[in-house]
Amino acid sequence: MSELKLLIDKLYRTSHLEKEEYTAVITHYTELSEYLFSLSSRVREASYGKDVYLRGLIEFTSCCKNDCLYCGIRRSNKNAQRYRLSKEQIINCCENGYALGFRTFVLQGGEDMHYTDDIICDIIKSIKSLYPDCAVTLSIGEKSRESYQRYFDSGADRFLLRHETANEAHYARLHPENMSLSNRKNCLFTLKNIGFQTGAGFMVGSPYQTEENLAEDMLFLEQLKPEMVGIGPFIPHKETPFGAMQSGTAELTLFMLGLTRLALPTVLLPATTALGTIHPYGRELALKAGANVIMPNLSPSDKRSKYSLYDNKIYDGDESAQNLSSLKKRIESAGYHAVMSRGDHIDFTKEK
Ligand code: SAM
């Protein structure tokens, strides 16, 4: 067996590689993918069987105070279409989602100061009192410990906050000066410490990213041990400074999913919308690489096109929560089981 395959074996056995070892396998990913996926799919089955957890995604605001250079809803994009959902509209999405069978609602949005902590807590409490058997996941950016604690005390179960890149210099090329990797990482450790099922993650193929940067992402995941990891390709948005940059590839994204499954055997790993956007079978391929979560869109249909993070983002067809039966068929024909229950991380199944 080649030396590089032995490194994949080492990751399979120990869930750890050194930085140079990660860099070496990432650099040679094309020749290792098949072997990696044979192991990563085995690990995912040992942890969660063939189950694929479905979550209802509610993109509740396209307003954002931040100016991340890659993101279509960045503050400086004067052509972005801005909207905000009222509490009633969000609850209405949950009502539709509950009737479809969803038992997790993911509330994602830009960092929008209109939604004060009081408003967010009120929304969480209302959802939890109407649907006590459901999990609420938040993805609303960087906040203080006090704010995170209030959301948790109001009943939120999970929080997604991709670290985006674990390398300081790379982070600085993707973000404006007022944002820092150290704050983002601190937020993630705080979320874990409070007791959230916590999600980190990164884009693959983001501008200026190197194989070493991706190796650093893997080491950060090993250190943080998040319960969830969101990994998707970078896709340019024409109204951003990175509008003319290349997208990340589906192949390298799948490889990073496979590595993540070996590094964190019990992680909840979404097959992301971005992967489905750049590849017609991106979702199915992600499941074969070790992913086990899909988050169909539950936002009001007239708002979906406005949550435009990158060009050509998919939001109808099998991406739509309303087309659930078609998505379920795709999952089943790929050899997996679509599961509508809360789908907590294994370590949290007996809590709450
Ligand atoms: N504001 C919250 C936050 O910062 O976590 C959540 C919303 S943010 C738009 C959600 C994710 O979209 C980001 O973590 C980023 O990885 C992803 N994203 C933004 N622009 C993207 C792009 N051009 N290509 C791929 N993913 C992108």
PDB file of N, CA, C and O in Angstrom, residues 269-320:
ATOM      1  N   LEU A 269     -22.817  15.693   9.651  1.00  0.00           N
ATOM      2  CA  LEU A 269     -22.096  16.299   8.519  1.00  0.00           C
ATOM      3  C   LEU A 269     -23.063  16.557   7.366  1.00  0.00           C
ATOM      4  O   LEU A 269     -23.486  15.618   6.682  1.00  0.00           O
ATOM      5  N   PRO A 270     -23.422  17.810   7.134  1.00  0.00           N
ATOM      6  CA  PRO A 270     -24.387  18.075   6.057  1.00  0.00           C
ATOM      7  C   PRO A 270     -23.796  17.935   4.659  1.00  0.00           C
ATOM      8  O   PRO A 270     -22.637  18.271   4.425  1.00  0.00           O
ATOM      9  N   ALA A 271     -24.636  17.441   3.764  1.00  0.00           N
ATOM     10  CA  ALA A 271     -24.386  17.549   2.325  1.00  0.00           C
ATOM     11  C   ALA A 271     -24.962  18.916   1.959  1.00  0.00           C
ATOM     12  O   ALA A 271     -26.171  19.112   1.976  1.00  0.00           O
ATOM     13  N   THR A 272     -24.103  19.895   1.704  1.00  0.00           N
ATOM     14  CA  THR A 272     -24.545  21.302   1.686  1.00  0.00           C
ATOM     15  C   THR A 272     -25.205  21.715   0.369  1.00  0.00           C
ATOM     16  O   THR A 272     -24.994  21.102  -0.674  1.00  0.00           O
ATOM     17  N   THR A 273     -25.977  22.796   0.479  1.00  0.00           N
ATOM     18  CA  THR A 273     -26.629  23.382  -0.693  1.00  0.00           C
ATOM     19  C   THR A 273     -25.587  23.795  -1.729  1.00  0.00           C
ATOM     20  O   THR A 273     -25.791  23.617  -2.939  1.00  0.00           O
ATOM     21  N   ALA A 274     -24.458  24.342  -1.265  1.00  0.00           N
ATOM     22  CA  ALA A 274     -23.431  24.813  -2.205  1.00  0.00           C
ATOM     23  C   ALA A 274     -22.899  23.652  -3.039  1.00  0.00           C
ATOM     24  O   ALA A 274     -22.675  23.792  -4.250  1.00  0.00           O
ATOM     25  N   LEU A 275     -22.745  22.497  -2.407  1.00  0.00           N
ATOM     26  CA  LEU A 275     -22.268  21.319  -3.149  1.00  0.00           C
ATOM     27  C   LEU A 275     -23.324  20.879  -4.168  1.00  0.00           C
ATOM     28  O   LEU A 275     -23.004  20.519  -5.299  1.00  0.00           O
ATOM     29  N   GLY A 276     -24.596  20.949  -3.752  1.00  0.00           N
ATOM     30  CA  GLY A 276     -25.691  20.630  -4.677  1.00  0.00           C
ATOM     31  C   GLY A 276     -25.787  21.646  -5.817  1.00  0.00           C
ATOM     32  O   GLY A 276     -26.305  21.338  -6.893  1.00  0.00           O
ATOM     33  N   THR A 277     -25.280  22.846  -5.576  1.00  0.00           N
ATOM     34  CA  THR A 277     -25.336  23.897  -6.599  1.00  0.00           C
ATOM     35  C   THR A 277     -24.293  23.667  -7.692  1.00  0.00           C
ATOM     36  O   THR A 277     -24.569  23.865  -8.869  1.00  0.00           O
ATOM     37  N   ILE A 278     -23.085  23.227  -7.293  1.00  0.00           N
ATOM     38  CA  ILE A 278     -22.040  23.090  -8.330  1.00  0.00           C
ATOM     39  C   ILE A 278     -22.017  21.711  -8.975  1.00  0.00           C
ATOM     40  O   ILE A 278     -21.314  21.513  -9.959  1.00  0.00           O
ATOM     41  N   HIS A 279     -22.761  20.750  -8.404  1.00  0.00           N
ATOM     42  CA  HIS A 279     -22.742  19.401  -8.988  1.00  0.00           C
ATOM     43  C   HIS A 279     -24.145  18.801  -8.901  1.00  0.00           C
ATOM     44  O   HIS A 279     -24.727  18.776  -7.815  1.00  0.00           O
ATOM     45  N   PRO A 280     -24.692  18.294 -10.025  1.00  0.00           N
ATOM     46  CA  PRO A 280     -26.074  17.795  -9.991  1.00  0.00           C
ATOM     47  C   PRO A 280     -26.275  16.646  -9.002  1.00  0.00           C
ATOM     48  O   PRO A 280     -27.373  16.464  -8.471  1.00  0.00           O
ATOM     49  N   TYR A 281     -25.221  15.847  -8.751  1.00  0.00           N
ATOM     50  CA  TYR A 281     -25.345  14.750  -7.780  1.00  0.00           C
ATOM     51  C   TYR A 281     -24.487  15.001  -6.544  1.00  0.00           C
ATOM     52  O   TYR A 281     -24.096  14.067  -5.845  1.00  0.00           O
ATOM     53  N   GLY A 282     -24.214  16.297  -6.286  1.00  0.00           N
ATOM     54  CA  GLY A 282     -23.340  16.647  -5.164  1.00  0.00           C
ATOM     55  C   GLY A 282     -23.825  16.066  -3.853  1.00  0.00           C
ATOM     56  O   GLY A 282     -23.037  15.551  -3.052  1.00  0.00           O
ATOM     57  N   ARG A 283     -25.146  16.117  -3.636  1.00  0.00           N
ATOM     58  CA  ARG A 283     -25.702  15.617  -2.373  1.00  0.00           C
ATOM     59  C   ARG A 283     -25.479  14.114  -2.199  1.00  0.00           C
ATOM     60  O   ARG A 283     -25.032  13.659  -1.157  1.00  0.00           O
ATOM     61  N   GLU A 284     -25.802  13.367  -3.257  1.00  0.00           N
ATOM     62  CA  GLU A 284     -25.648  11.904  -3.174  1.00  0.00           C
ATOM     63  C   GLU A 284     -24.175  11.531  -2.962  1.00  0.00           C
ATOM     64  O   GLU A 284     -23.847  10.649  -2.160  1.00  0.00           O
ATOM     65  N   LEU A 285     -23.300  12.214  -3.700  1.00  0.00           N
ATOM     66  CA  LEU A 285     -21.866  11.911  -3.571  1.00  0.00           C
ATOM     67  C   LEU A 285     -21.385  12.238  -2.169  1.00  0.00           C
ATOM     68  O   LEU A 285     -20.548  11.526  -1.601  1.00  0.00           O
ATOM     69  N   ALA A 286     -21.936  13.301  -1.588  1.00  0.00           N
ATOM     70  CA  ALA A 286     -21.550  13.669  -0.222  1.00  0.00           C
ATOM     71  C   ALA A 286     -21.953  12.567   0.759  1.00  0.00           C
ATOM     72  O   ALA A 286     -21.201  12.237   1.684  1.00  0.00           O
ATOM     73  N   LEU A 287     -23.136  11.994   0.564  1.00  0.00           N
ATOM     74  CA  LEU A 287     -23.567  10.909   1.460  1.00  0.00           C
ATOM     75  C   LEU A 287     -22.588   9.740   1.366  1.00  0.00           C
ATOM     76  O   LEU A 287     -22.211   9.148   2.373  1.00  0.00           O
ATOM     77  N   LYS A 288     -22.141   9.442   0.148  1.00  0.00           N
ATOM     78  CA  LYS A 288     -21.197   8.326  -0.021  1.00  0.00           C
ATOM     79  C   LYS A 288     -19.832   8.645   0.590  1.00  0.00           C
ATOM     80  O   LYS A 288     -19.078   7.751   0.958  1.00  0.00           O
ATOM     81  N   ALA A 289     -19.528   9.935   0.696  1.00  0.00           N
ATOM     82  CA  ALA A 289     -18.237  10.335   1.292  1.00  0.00           C
ATOM     83  C   ALA A 289     -18.306  10.403   2.816  1.00  0.00           C
ATOM     84  O   ALA A 289     -17.286  10.608   3.471  1.00  0.00           O
ATOM     85  N   GLY A 290     -19.530  10.281   3.387  1.00  0.00           N
ATOM     86  CA  GLY A 290     -19.623  10.284   4.853  1.00  0.00           C
ATOM     87  C   GLY A 290     -20.592  11.296   5.432  1.00  0.00           C
ATOM     88  O   GLY A 290     -20.763  11.367   6.646  1.00  0.00           O
ATOM     89  N   ALA A 291     -21.241  12.106   4.582  1.00  0.00           N
ATOM     90  CA  ALA A 291     -22.220  13.078   5.092  1.00  0.00           C
ATOM     91  C   ALA A 291     -23.491  12.356   5.538  1.00  0.00           C
ATOM     92  O   ALA A 291     -23.787  11.250   5.063  1.00  0.00           O
ATOM     93  N   ASN A 292     -24.242  12.992   6.452  1.00  0.00           N
ATOM     94  CA  ASN A 292     -25.469  12.327   6.939  1.00  0.00           C
ATOM     95  C   ASN A 292     -26.570  13.322   7.338  1.00  0.00           C
ATOM     96  O   ASN A 292     -27.451  12.973   8.133  1.00  0.00           O
ATOM     97  N   VAL A 293     -26.525  14.530   6.795  1.00  0.00           N
ATOM     98  CA  VAL A 293     -27.561  15.539   7.078  1.00  0.00           C
ATOM     99  C   VAL A 293     -27.881  16.274   5.788  1.00  0.00           C
ATOM    100  O   VAL A 293     -26.966  16.553   4.988  1.00  0.00           O
ATOM    101  N   ILE A 294     -29.159  16.584   5.561  1.00  0.00           N
ATOM    102  CA  ILE A 294     -29.540  17.463   4.449  1.00  0.00           C
ATOM    103  C   ILE A 294     -30.535  18.483   5.000  1.00  0.00           C
ATOM    104  O   ILE A 294     -31.400  18.141   5.809  1.00  0.00           O
ATOM    105  N   MET A 295     -30.396  19.742   4.566  1.00  0.00           N
ATOM    106  CA  MET A 295     -31.236  20.813   5.117  1.00  0.00           C
ATOM    107  C   MET A 295     -32.052  21.475   4.006  1.00  0.00           C
ATOM    108  O   MET A 295     -31.653  22.513   3.470  1.00  0.00           O
ATOM    109  N   PRO A 296     -33.196  20.888   3.660  1.00  0.00           N
ATOM    110  CA  PRO A 296     -34.033  21.513   2.634  1.00  0.00           C
ATOM    111  C   PRO A 296     -34.585  22.867   3.090  1.00  0.00           C
ATOM    112  O   PRO A 296     -34.722  23.122   4.291  1.00  0.00           O
ATOM    113  N   ASN A 297     -34.902  23.692   2.122  1.00  0.00           N
ATOM    114  CA  ASN A 297     -35.290  25.076   2.388  1.00  0.00           C
ATOM    115  C   ASN A 297     -36.771  25.201   2.730  1.00  0.00           C
ATOM    116  O   ASN A 297     -37.637  24.809   1.956  1.00  0.00           O
ATOM    117  N   LEU A 298     -37.031  25.772   3.919  1.00  0.00           N
ATOM    118  CA  LEU A 298     -38.415  25.967   4.389  1.00  0.00           C
ATOM    119  C   LEU A 298     -38.822  27.435   4.359  1.00  0.00           C
ATOM    120  O   LEU A 298     -39.896  27.796   4.836  1.00  0.00           O
ATOM    121  N   SER A 299     -37.939  28.299   3.853  1.00  0.00           N
ATOM    122  CA  SER A 299     -38.247  29.733   3.846  1.00  0.00           C
ATOM    123  C   SER A 299     -39.443  29.993   2.931  1.00  0.00           C
ATOM    124  O   SER A 299     -39.713  29.209   2.021  1.00  0.00           O
ATOM    125  N   PRO A 300     -40.164  31.112   3.129  1.00  0.00           N
ATOM    126  CA  PRO A 300     -41.275  31.426   2.226  1.00  0.00           C
ATOM    127  C   PRO A 300     -40.757  31.488   0.787  1.00  0.00           C
ATOM    128  O   PRO A 300     -39.671  32.026   0.543  1.00  0.00           O
ATOM    129  N   SER A 301     -41.507  30.929  -0.162  1.00  0.00           N
ATOM    130  CA  SER A 301     -40.945  30.780  -1.515  1.00  0.00           C
ATOM    131  C   SER A 301     -40.612  32.117  -2.176  1.00  0.00           C
ATOM    132  O   SER A 301     -39.662  32.193  -2.950  1.00  0.00           O
ATOM    133  N   ASP A 302     -41.330  33.194  -1.812  1.00  0.00           N
ATOM    134  CA  ASP A 302     -41.016  34.481  -2.461  1.00  0.00           C
ATOM    135  C   ASP A 302     -39.742  35.122  -1.906  1.00  0.00           C
ATOM    136  O   ASP A 302     -39.280  36.140  -2.413  1.00  0.00           O
ATOM    137  N   LYS A 303     -39.168  34.534  -0.848  1.00  0.00           N
ATOM    138  CA  LYS A 303     -37.956  35.105  -0.257  1.00  0.00           C
ATOM    139  C   LYS A 303     -36.697  34.323  -0.655  1.00  0.00           C
ATOM    140  O   LYS A 303     -35.583  34.823  -0.544  1.00  0.00           O
ATOM    141  N   ARG A 304     -36.883  33.097  -1.121  1.00  0.00           N
ATOM    142  CA  ARG A 304     -35.723  32.209  -1.264  1.00  0.00           C
ATOM    143  C   ARG A 304     -34.651  32.762  -2.184  1.00  0.00           C
ATOM    144  O   ARG A 304     -33.462  32.644  -1.893  1.00  0.00           O
ATOM    145  N   SER A 305     -35.055  33.359  -3.305  1.00  0.00           N
ATOM    146  CA  SER A 305     -34.049  33.841  -4.261  1.00  0.00           C
ATOM    147  C   SER A 305     -33.286  35.033  -3.683  1.00  0.00           C
ATOM    148  O   SER A 305     -32.215  35.387  -4.154  1.00  0.00           O
ATOM    149  N   LYS A 306     -33.849  35.649  -2.643  1.00  0.00           N
ATOM    150  CA  LYS A 306     -33.215  36.854  -2.087  1.00  0.00           C
ATOM    151  C   LYS A 306     -32.096  36.522  -1.093  1.00  0.00           C
ATOM    152  O   LYS A 306     -31.298  37.384  -0.768  1.00  0.00           O
ATOM    153  N   TYR A 307     -32.079  35.292  -0.613  1.00  0.00           N
ATOM    154  CA  TYR A 307     -30.979  34.895   0.280  1.00  0.00           C
ATOM    155  C   TYR A 307     -29.851  34.391  -0.614  1.00  0.00           C
ATOM    156  O   TYR A 307     -29.541  33.212  -0.681  1.00  0.00           O
ATOM    157  N   SER A 308     -29.243  35.332  -1.320  1.00  0.00           N
ATOM    158  CA  SER A 308     -28.326  34.981  -2.398  1.00  0.00           C
ATOM    159  C   SER A 308     -26.885  35.132  -1.927  1.00  0.00           C
ATOM    160  O   SER A 308     -26.289  36.190  -2.054  1.00  0.00           O
ATOM    161  N   LEU A 309     -26.347  34.047  -1.373  1.00  0.00           N
ATOM    162  CA  LEU A 309     -24.979  34.083  -0.836  1.00  0.00           C
ATOM    163  C   LEU A 309     -23.957  33.992  -1.953  1.00  0.00           C
ATOM    164  O   LEU A 309     -22.853  34.508  -1.856  1.00  0.00           O
ATOM    165  N   TYR A 310     -24.329  33.283  -3.046  1.00  0.00           N
ATOM    166  CA  TYR A 310     -23.417  33.073  -4.179  1.00  0.00           C
ATOM    167  C   TYR A 310     -24.279  32.881  -5.418  1.00  0.00           C
ATOM    168  O   TYR A 310     -25.498  32.655  -5.323  1.00  0.00           O
ATOM    169  N   ASP A 311     -23.637  32.973  -6.588  1.00  0.00           N
ATOM    170  CA  ASP A 311     -24.387  32.911  -7.847  1.00  0.00           C
ATOM    171  C   ASP A 311     -25.023  31.527  -8.053  1.00  0.00           C
ATOM    172  O   ASP A 311     -24.431  30.501  -7.710  1.00  0.00           O
ATOM    173  N   ASN A 312     -26.222  31.549  -8.624  1.00  0.00           N
ATOM    174  CA  ASN A 312     -26.951  30.322  -9.025  1.00  0.00           C
ATOM    175  C   ASN A 312     -27.311  29.405  -7.868  1.00  0.00           C
ATOM    176  O   ASN A 312     -27.474  28.192  -8.053  1.00  0.00           O
ATOM    177  N   LYS A 313     -27.407  29.943  -6.653  1.00  0.00           N
ATOM    178  CA  LYS A 313     -27.753  29.109  -5.484  1.00  0.00           C
ATOM    179  C   LYS A 313     -29.091  28.428  -5.743  1.00  0.00           C
ATOM    180  O   LYS A 313     -30.062  29.078  -6.128  1.00  0.00           O
ATOM    181  N   ILE A 314     -29.143  27.112  -5.517  1.00  0.00           N
ATOM    182  CA  ILE A 314     -30.392  26.383  -5.775  1.00  0.00           C
ATOM    183  C   ILE A 314     -31.366  26.589  -4.609  1.00  0.00           C
ATOM    184  O   ILE A 314     -30.954  26.650  -3.448  1.00  0.00           O
ATOM    185  N   TYR A 315     -32.623  26.716  -4.933  1.00  0.00           N
ATOM    186  CA  TYR A 315     -33.602  26.874  -3.847  1.00  0.00           C
ATOM    187  C   TYR A 315     -34.940  26.237  -4.180  1.00  0.00           C
ATOM    188  O   TYR A 315     -35.837  26.205  -3.368  1.00  0.00           O
ATOM    189  N   ASP A 316     -35.104  25.736  -5.402  1.00  0.00           N
ATOM    190  CA  ASP A 316     -36.364  25.007  -5.657  1.00  0.00           C
ATOM    191  C   ASP A 316     -36.019  23.559  -6.019  1.00  0.00           C
ATOM    192  O   ASP A 316     -34.947  23.083  -5.680  1.00  0.00           O
ATOM    193  N   GLY A 317     -36.911  22.861  -6.671  1.00  0.00           N
ATOM    194  CA  GLY A 317     -36.673  21.443  -6.943  1.00  0.00           C
ATOM    195  C   GLY A 317     -36.507  20.697  -5.635  1.00  0.00           C
ATOM    196  O   GLY A 317     -37.166  20.996  -4.640  1.00  0.00           O
ATOM    197  N   ASP A 318     -35.553  19.762  -5.621  1.00  0.00           N
ATOM    198  CA  ASP A 318     -35.371  18.924  -4.433  1.00  0.00           C
ATOM    199  C   ASP A 318     -34.784  19.707  -3.258  1.00  0.00           C
ATOM    200  O   ASP A 318     -34.667  19.195  -2.153  1.00  0.00           O
ATOM    201  N   GLU A 319     -34.394  20.944  -3.502  1.00  0.00           N
ATOM    202  CA  GLU A 319     -33.875  21.797  -2.445  1.00  0.00           C
ATOM    203  C   GLU A 319     -35.006  22.304  -1.553  1.00  0.00           C
ATOM    204  O   GLU A 319     -34.797  22.700  -0.408  1.00  0.00           O
ATOM    205  N   SER A 320     -36.216  22.314  -2.109  1.00  0.00           N
ATOM    206  CA  SER A 320     -37.354  22.871  -1.393  1.00  0.00           C
ATOM    207  C   SER A 320     -37.956  21.835  -0.441  1.00  0.00           C
ATOM    208  O   SER A 320     -38.176  20.679  -0.822  1.00  0.00           O
TER     209      SER A 320
END
